[in-house]
PDB file of C-alpha atoms in Angstrom:
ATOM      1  CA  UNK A   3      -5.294  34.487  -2.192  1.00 74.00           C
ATOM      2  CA  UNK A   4      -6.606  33.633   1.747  1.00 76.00           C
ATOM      3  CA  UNK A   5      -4.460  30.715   3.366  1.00 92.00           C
ATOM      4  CA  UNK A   6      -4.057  28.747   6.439  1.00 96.00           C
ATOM      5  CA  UNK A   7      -0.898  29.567   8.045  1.00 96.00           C
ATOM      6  CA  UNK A   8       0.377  27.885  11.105  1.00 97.00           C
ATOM      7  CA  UNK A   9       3.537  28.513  12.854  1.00 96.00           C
ATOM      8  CA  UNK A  10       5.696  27.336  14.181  1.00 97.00           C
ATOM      9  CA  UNK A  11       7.198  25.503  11.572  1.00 96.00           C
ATOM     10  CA  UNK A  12       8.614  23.501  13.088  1.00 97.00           C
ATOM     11  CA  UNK A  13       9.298  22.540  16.507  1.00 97.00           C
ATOM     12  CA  UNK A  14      11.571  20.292  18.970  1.00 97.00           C
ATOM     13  CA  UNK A  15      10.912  19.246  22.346  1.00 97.00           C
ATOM     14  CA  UNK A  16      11.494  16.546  24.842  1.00 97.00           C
ATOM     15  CA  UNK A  17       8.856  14.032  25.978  1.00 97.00           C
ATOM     16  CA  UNK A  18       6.824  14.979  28.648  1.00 97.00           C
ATOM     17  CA  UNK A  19       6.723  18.635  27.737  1.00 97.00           C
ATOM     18  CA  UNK A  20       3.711  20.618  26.427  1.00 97.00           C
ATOM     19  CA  UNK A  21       3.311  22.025  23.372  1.00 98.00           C
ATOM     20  CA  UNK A  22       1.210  24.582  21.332  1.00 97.00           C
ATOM     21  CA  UNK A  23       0.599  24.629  17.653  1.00 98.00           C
ATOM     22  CA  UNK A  24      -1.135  27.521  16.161  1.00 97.00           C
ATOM     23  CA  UNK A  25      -3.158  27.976  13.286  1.00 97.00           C
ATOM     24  CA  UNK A  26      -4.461  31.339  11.431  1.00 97.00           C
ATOM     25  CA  UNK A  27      -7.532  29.869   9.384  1.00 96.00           C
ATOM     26  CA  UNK A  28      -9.103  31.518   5.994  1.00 94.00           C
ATOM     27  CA  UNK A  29     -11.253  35.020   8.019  1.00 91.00           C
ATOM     28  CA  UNK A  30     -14.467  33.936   6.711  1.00 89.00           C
ATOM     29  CA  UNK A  31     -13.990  30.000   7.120  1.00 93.00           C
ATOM     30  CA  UNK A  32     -16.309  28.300  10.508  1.00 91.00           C
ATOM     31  CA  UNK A  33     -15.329  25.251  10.761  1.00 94.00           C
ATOM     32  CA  UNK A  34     -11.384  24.161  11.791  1.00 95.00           C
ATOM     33  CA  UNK A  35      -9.927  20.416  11.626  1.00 96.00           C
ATOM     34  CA  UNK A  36      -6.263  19.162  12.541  1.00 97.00           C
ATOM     35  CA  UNK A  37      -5.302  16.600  10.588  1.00 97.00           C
ATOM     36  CA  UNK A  38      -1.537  14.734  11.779  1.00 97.00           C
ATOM     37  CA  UNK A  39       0.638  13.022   9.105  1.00 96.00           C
ATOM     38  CA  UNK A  40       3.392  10.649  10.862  1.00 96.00           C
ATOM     39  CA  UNK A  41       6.258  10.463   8.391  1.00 93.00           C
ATOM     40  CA  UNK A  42       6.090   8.296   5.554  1.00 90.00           C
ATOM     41  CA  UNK A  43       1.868   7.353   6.854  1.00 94.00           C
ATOM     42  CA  UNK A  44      -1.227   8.398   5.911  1.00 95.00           C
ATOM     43  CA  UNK A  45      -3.142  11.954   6.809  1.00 96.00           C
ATOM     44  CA  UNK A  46      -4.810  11.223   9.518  1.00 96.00           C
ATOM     45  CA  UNK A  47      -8.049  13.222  11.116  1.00 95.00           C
ATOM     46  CA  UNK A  48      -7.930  14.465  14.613  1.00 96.00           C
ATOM     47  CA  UNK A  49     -10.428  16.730  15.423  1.00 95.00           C
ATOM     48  CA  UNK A  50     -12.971  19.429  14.095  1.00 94.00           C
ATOM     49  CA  UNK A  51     -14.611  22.427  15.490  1.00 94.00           C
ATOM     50  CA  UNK A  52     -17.218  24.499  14.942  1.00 92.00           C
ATOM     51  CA  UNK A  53     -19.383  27.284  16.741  1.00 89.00           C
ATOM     52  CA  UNK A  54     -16.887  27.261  19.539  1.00 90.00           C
ATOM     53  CA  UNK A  55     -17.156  23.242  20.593  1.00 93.00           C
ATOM     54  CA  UNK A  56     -15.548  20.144  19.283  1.00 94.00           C
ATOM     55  CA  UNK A  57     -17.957  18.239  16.752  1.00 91.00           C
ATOM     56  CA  UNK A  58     -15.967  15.440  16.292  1.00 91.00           C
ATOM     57  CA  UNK A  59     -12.952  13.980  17.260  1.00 92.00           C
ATOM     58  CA  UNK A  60     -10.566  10.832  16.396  1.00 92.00           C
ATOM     59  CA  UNK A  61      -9.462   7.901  18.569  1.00 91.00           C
ATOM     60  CA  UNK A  62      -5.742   9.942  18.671  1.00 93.00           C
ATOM     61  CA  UNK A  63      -7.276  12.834  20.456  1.00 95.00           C
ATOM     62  CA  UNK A  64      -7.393  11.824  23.309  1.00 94.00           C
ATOM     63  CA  UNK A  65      -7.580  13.362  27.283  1.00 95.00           C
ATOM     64  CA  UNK A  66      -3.339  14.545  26.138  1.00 96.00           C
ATOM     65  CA  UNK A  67      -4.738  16.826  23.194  1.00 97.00           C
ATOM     66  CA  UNK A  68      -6.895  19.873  23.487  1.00 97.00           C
ATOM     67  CA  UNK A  69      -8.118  22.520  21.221  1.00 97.00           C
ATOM     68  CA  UNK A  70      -9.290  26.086  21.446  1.00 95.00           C
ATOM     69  CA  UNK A  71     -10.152  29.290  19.652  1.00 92.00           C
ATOM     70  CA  UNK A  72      -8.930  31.762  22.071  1.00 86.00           C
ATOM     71  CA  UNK A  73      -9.825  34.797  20.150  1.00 86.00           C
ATOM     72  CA  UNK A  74     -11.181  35.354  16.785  1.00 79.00           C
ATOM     73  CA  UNK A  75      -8.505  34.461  14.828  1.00 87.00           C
ATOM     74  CA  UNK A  76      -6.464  31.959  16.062  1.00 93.00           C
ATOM     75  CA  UNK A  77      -6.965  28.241  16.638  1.00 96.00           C
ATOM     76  CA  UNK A  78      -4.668  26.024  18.487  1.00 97.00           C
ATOM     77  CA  UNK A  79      -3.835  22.575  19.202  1.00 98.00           C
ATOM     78  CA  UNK A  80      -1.912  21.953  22.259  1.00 97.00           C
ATOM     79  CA  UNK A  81      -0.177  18.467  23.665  1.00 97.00           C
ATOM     80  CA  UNK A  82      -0.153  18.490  26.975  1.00 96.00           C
ATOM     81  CA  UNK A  83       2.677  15.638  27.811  1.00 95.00           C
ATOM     82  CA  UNK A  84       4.228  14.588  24.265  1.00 97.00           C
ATOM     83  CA  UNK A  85       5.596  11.144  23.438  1.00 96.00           C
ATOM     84  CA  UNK A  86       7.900  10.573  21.167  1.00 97.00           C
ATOM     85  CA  UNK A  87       5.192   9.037  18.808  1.00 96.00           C
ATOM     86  CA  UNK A  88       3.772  11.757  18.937  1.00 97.00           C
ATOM     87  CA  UNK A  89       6.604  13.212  16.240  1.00 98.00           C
ATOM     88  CA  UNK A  90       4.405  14.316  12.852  1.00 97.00           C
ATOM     89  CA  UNK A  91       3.983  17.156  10.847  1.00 97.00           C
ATOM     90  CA  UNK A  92       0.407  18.484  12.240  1.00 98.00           C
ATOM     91  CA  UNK A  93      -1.764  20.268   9.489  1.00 97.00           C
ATOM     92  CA  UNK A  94      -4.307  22.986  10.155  1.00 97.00           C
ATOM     93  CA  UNK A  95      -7.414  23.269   7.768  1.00 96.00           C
ATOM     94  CA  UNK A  96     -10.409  24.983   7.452  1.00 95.00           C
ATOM     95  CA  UNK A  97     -13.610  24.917   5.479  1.00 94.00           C
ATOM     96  CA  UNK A  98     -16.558  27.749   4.502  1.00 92.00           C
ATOM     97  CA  UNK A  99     -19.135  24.974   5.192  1.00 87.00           C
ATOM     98  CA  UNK A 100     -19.605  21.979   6.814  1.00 81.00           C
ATOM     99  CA  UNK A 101     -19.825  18.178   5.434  1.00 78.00           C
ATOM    100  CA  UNK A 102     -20.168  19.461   1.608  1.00 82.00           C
ATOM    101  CA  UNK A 103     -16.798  22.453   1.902  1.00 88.00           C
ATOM    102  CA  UNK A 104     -13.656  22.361   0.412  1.00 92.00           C
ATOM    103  CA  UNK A 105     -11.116  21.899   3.111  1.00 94.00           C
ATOM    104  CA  UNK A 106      -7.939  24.530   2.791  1.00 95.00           C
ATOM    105  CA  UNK A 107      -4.770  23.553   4.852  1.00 96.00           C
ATOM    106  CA  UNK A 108      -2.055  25.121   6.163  1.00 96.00           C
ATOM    107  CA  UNK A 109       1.793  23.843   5.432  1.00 95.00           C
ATOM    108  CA  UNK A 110       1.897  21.909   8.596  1.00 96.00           C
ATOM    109  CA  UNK A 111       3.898  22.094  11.780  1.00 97.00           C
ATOM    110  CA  UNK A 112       6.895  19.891  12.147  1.00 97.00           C
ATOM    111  CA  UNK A 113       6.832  18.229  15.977  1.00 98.00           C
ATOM    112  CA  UNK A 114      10.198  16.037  16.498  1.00 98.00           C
ATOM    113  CA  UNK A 115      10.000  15.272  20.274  1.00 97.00           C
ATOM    114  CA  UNK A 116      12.628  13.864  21.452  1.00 97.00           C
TER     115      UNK A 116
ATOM    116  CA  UNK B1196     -14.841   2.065   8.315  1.00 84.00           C
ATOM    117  CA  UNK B1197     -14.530   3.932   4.896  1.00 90.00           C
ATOM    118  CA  UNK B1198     -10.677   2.570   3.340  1.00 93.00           C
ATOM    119  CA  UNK B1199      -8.977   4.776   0.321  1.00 96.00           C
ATOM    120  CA  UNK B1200      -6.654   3.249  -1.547  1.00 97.00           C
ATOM    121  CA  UNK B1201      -4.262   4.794  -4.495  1.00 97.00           C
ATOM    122  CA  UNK B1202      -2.635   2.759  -7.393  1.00 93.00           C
ATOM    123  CA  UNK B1203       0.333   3.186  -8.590  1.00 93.00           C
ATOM    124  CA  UNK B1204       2.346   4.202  -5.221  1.00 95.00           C
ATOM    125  CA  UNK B1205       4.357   5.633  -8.020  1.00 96.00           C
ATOM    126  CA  UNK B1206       5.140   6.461 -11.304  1.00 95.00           C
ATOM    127  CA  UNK B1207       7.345   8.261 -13.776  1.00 97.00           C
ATOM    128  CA  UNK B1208       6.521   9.801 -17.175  1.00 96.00           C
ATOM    129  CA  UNK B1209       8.378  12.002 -19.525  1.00 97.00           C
ATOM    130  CA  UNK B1210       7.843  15.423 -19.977  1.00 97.00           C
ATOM    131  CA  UNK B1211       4.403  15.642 -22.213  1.00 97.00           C
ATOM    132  CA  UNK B1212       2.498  12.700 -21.389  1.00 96.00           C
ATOM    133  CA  UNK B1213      -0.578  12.572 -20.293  1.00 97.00           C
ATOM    134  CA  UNK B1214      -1.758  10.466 -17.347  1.00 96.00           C
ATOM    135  CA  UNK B1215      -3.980   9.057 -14.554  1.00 96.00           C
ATOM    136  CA  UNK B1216      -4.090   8.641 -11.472  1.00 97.00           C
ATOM    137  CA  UNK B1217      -6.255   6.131  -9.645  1.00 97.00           C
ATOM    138  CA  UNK B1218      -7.977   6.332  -6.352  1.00 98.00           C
ATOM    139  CA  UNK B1219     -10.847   3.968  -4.884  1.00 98.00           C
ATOM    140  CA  UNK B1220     -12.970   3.822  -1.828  1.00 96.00           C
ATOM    141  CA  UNK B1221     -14.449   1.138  -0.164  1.00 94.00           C
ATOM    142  CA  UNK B1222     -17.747   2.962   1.100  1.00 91.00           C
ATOM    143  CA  UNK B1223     -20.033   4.807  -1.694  1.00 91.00           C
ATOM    144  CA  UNK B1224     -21.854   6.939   1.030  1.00 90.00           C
ATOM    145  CA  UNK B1225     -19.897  10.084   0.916  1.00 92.00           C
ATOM    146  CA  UNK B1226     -20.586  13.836   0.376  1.00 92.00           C
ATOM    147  CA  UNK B1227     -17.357  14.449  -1.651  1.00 95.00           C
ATOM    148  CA  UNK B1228     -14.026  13.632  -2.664  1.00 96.00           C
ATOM    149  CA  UNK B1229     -10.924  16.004  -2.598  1.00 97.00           C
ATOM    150  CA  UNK B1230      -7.876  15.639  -5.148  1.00 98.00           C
ATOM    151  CA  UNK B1231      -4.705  17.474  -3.394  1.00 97.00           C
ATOM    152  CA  UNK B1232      -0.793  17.810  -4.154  1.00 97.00           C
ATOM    153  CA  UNK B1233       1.463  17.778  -1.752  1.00 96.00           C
ATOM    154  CA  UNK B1234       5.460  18.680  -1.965  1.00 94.00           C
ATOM    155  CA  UNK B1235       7.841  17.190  -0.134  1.00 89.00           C
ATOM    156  CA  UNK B1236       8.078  18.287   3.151  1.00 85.00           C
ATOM    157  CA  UNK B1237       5.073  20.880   2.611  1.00 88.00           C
ATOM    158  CA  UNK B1238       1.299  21.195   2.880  1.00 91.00           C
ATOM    159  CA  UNK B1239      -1.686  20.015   1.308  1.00 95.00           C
ATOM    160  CA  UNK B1240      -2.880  22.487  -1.600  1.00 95.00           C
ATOM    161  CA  UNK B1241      -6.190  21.593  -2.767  1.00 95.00           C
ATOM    162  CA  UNK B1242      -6.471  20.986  -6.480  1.00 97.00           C
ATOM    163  CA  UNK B1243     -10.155  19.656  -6.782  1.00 97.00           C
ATOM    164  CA  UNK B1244     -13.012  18.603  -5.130  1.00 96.00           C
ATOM    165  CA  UNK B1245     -16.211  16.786  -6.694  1.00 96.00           C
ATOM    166  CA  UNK B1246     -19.545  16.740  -4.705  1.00 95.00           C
ATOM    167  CA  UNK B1247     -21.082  13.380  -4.597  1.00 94.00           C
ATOM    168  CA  UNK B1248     -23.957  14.477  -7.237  1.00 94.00           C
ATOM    169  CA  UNK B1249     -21.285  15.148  -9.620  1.00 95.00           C
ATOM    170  CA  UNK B1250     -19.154  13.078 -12.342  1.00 96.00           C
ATOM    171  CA  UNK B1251     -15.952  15.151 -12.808  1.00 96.00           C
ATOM    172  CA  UNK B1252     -14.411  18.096 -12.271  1.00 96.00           C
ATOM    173  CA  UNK B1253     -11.692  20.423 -14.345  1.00 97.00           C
ATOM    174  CA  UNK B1254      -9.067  23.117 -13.651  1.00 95.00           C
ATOM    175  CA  UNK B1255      -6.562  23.809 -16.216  1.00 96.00           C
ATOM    176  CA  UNK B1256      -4.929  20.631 -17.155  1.00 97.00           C
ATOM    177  CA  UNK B1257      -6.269  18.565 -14.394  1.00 97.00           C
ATOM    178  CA  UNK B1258      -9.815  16.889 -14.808  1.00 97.00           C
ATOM    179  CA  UNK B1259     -10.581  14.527 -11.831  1.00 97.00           C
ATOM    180  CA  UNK B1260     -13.906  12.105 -12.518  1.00 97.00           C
ATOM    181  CA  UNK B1261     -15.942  10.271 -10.225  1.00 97.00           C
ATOM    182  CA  UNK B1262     -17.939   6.960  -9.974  1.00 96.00           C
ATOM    183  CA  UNK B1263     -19.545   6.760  -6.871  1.00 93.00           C
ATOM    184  CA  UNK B1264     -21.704   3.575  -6.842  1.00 92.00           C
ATOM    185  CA  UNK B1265     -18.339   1.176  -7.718  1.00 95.00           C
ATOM    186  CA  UNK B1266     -16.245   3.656  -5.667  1.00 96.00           C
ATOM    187  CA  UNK B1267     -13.337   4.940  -7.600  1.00 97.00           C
ATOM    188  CA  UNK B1268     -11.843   8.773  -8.755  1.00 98.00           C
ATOM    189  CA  UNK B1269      -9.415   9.410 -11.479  1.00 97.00           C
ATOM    190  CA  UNK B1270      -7.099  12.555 -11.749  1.00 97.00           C
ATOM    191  CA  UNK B1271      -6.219  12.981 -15.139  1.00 97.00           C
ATOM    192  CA  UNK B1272      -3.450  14.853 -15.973  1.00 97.00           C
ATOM    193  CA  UNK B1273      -2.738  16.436 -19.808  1.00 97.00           C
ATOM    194  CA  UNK B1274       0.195  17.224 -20.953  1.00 97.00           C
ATOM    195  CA  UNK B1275       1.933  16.881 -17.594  1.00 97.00           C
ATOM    196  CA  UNK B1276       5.572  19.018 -17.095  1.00 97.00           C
ATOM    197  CA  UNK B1277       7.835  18.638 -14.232  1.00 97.00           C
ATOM    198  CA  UNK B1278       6.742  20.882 -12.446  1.00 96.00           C
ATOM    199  CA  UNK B1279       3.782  18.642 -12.086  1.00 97.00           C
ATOM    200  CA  UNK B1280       6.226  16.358  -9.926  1.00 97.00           C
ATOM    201  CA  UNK B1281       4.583  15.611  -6.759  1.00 97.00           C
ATOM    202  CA  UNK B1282       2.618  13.323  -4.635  1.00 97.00           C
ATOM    203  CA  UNK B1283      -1.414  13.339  -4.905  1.00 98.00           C
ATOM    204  CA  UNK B1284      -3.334  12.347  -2.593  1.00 98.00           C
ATOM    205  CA  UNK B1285      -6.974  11.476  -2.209  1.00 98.00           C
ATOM    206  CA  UNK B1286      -9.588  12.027   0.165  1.00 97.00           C
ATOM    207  CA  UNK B1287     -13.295  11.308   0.535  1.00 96.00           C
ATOM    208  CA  UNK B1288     -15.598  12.511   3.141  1.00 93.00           C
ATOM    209  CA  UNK B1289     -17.584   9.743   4.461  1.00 89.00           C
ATOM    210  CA  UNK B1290     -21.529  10.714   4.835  1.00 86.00           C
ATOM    211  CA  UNK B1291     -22.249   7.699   7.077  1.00 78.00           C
ATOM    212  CA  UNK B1292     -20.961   7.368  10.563  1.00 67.00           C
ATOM    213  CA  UNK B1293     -18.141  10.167  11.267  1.00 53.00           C
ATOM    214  CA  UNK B1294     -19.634  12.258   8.575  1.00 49.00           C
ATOM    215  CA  UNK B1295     -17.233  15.481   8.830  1.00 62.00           C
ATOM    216  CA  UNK B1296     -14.044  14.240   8.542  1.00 87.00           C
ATOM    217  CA  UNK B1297     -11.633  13.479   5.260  1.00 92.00           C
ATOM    218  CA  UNK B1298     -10.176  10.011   4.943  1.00 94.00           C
ATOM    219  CA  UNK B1299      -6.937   9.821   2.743  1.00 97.00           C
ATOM    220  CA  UNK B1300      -5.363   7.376   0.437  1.00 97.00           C
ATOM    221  CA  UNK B1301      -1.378   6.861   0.675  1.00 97.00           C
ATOM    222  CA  UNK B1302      -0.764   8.847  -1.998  1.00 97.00           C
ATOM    223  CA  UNK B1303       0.959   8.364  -5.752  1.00 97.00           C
ATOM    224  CA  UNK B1304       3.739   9.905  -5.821  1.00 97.00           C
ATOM    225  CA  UNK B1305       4.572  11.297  -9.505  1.00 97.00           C
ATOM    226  CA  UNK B1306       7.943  12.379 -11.148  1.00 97.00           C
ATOM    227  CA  UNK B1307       7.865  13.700 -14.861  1.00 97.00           C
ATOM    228  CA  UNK B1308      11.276  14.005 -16.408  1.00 97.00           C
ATOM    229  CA  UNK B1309      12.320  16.625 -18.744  1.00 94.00           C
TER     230      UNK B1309
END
């Protein structure tokens, strides 16, 4: 059966250092979402993408957080100076359609910055 | 801004019961709602979603109904097994304002003892 699958699973790095999460989405899937869960808090959205651009994005993603599809297959999420608040477990999903699809994740990336 | 809440936070069955699970949602303008399980330490696996046009939704032993005008979801589980031991979580996809992303409840976390 197709699945997300993101690597690395998990990750530790000091604060102030950039990072790179990666994320394999479903091949025929065209829209892409990060989602963040800080430990023992809700799922929360960060962004979505589609045709190449960001269509929407939450009050976390701000100017430190980036995203991009750099070739057909992978999507990333990168941090460019992480605080330690930052630390969550950062889930990958993707859909087949837009506002109606079922959303498929990935079993998360595991940030601990330190 | 669309809140999802969860009730119980937890609960614990024996082996063979059947049960529910409760979810509500504050705002009735949404294009869907998404059941999921999630393991500890592990990712979100989809177990149902219901379209805002429909009333419920089966797979197996899981049927998951929906009332959108008073704004609540059950997950009903038959015949549960431990196996079944996780935490659910809810999700609905707000059609008003940011319209693509998933908003989650806390989750009820669920332990069935042999």
């Amino acid at each position: 059966e197709p699945e997300v699958t993101q690597t690395p699973s998990h990750q530790v790095t000091q604060m102030g250092q950039e990072v790179i999460l990666r994320c394999v989405p479903i091949s025929n899937h065209l829209y892409f979402y990060w989602y963040r869960q800080i430990l023992g808090q809700k799922v929360e959205f960060l962004v979505s993408f589609y045709n190449n651009e960001i269509s929407e994005k939450s009050e976390i993603f701000d100017d430190q957080f980036s995203v991009e599809r750099p070739d057909g297959s992978n999507f990333t999420l990168k941090i460019r100076s992480t605080k330690l608040e930052d630390s969550a477990m950062y889930f990958c999903a993707s859909s087949e359609q837009g506002a109606s699809g079922e959303l498929f994740f990935g079993e998360g990336s595991r940030l601990t910055v330190l | 801004k669309q809140e999802v809440t969860q009730i119980p936070a937890a609960l614990s069955v024996p082996e063979g019961e059947n049960l529910v699970l409760n979810c509500s949602f504050t705002d009735s303008a949404i294009y869907n709602l998404q059941w999921f399980r999630q393991d500890p330490g592990k990712g979100l696996t989809s177990l149902l979603l219901i379209q805002s046009s429909q009333r419920e939704q089966t797979s197996g032993r899981l049927n998951a109904s929906l009332d959108k005008s008073s704004g609540r979801s059950t997950l009903y589980i038959a015949a549960s097994q431990p196996g079944d031991s996780a935490t659910y979580l809810c999700a609905v996809r707000s059609s008003s304002g940011s319209a693509r992303q998933l908003t989650f409840g806390s989750g009820t976390q669920l332990t069935v003892l042999p």
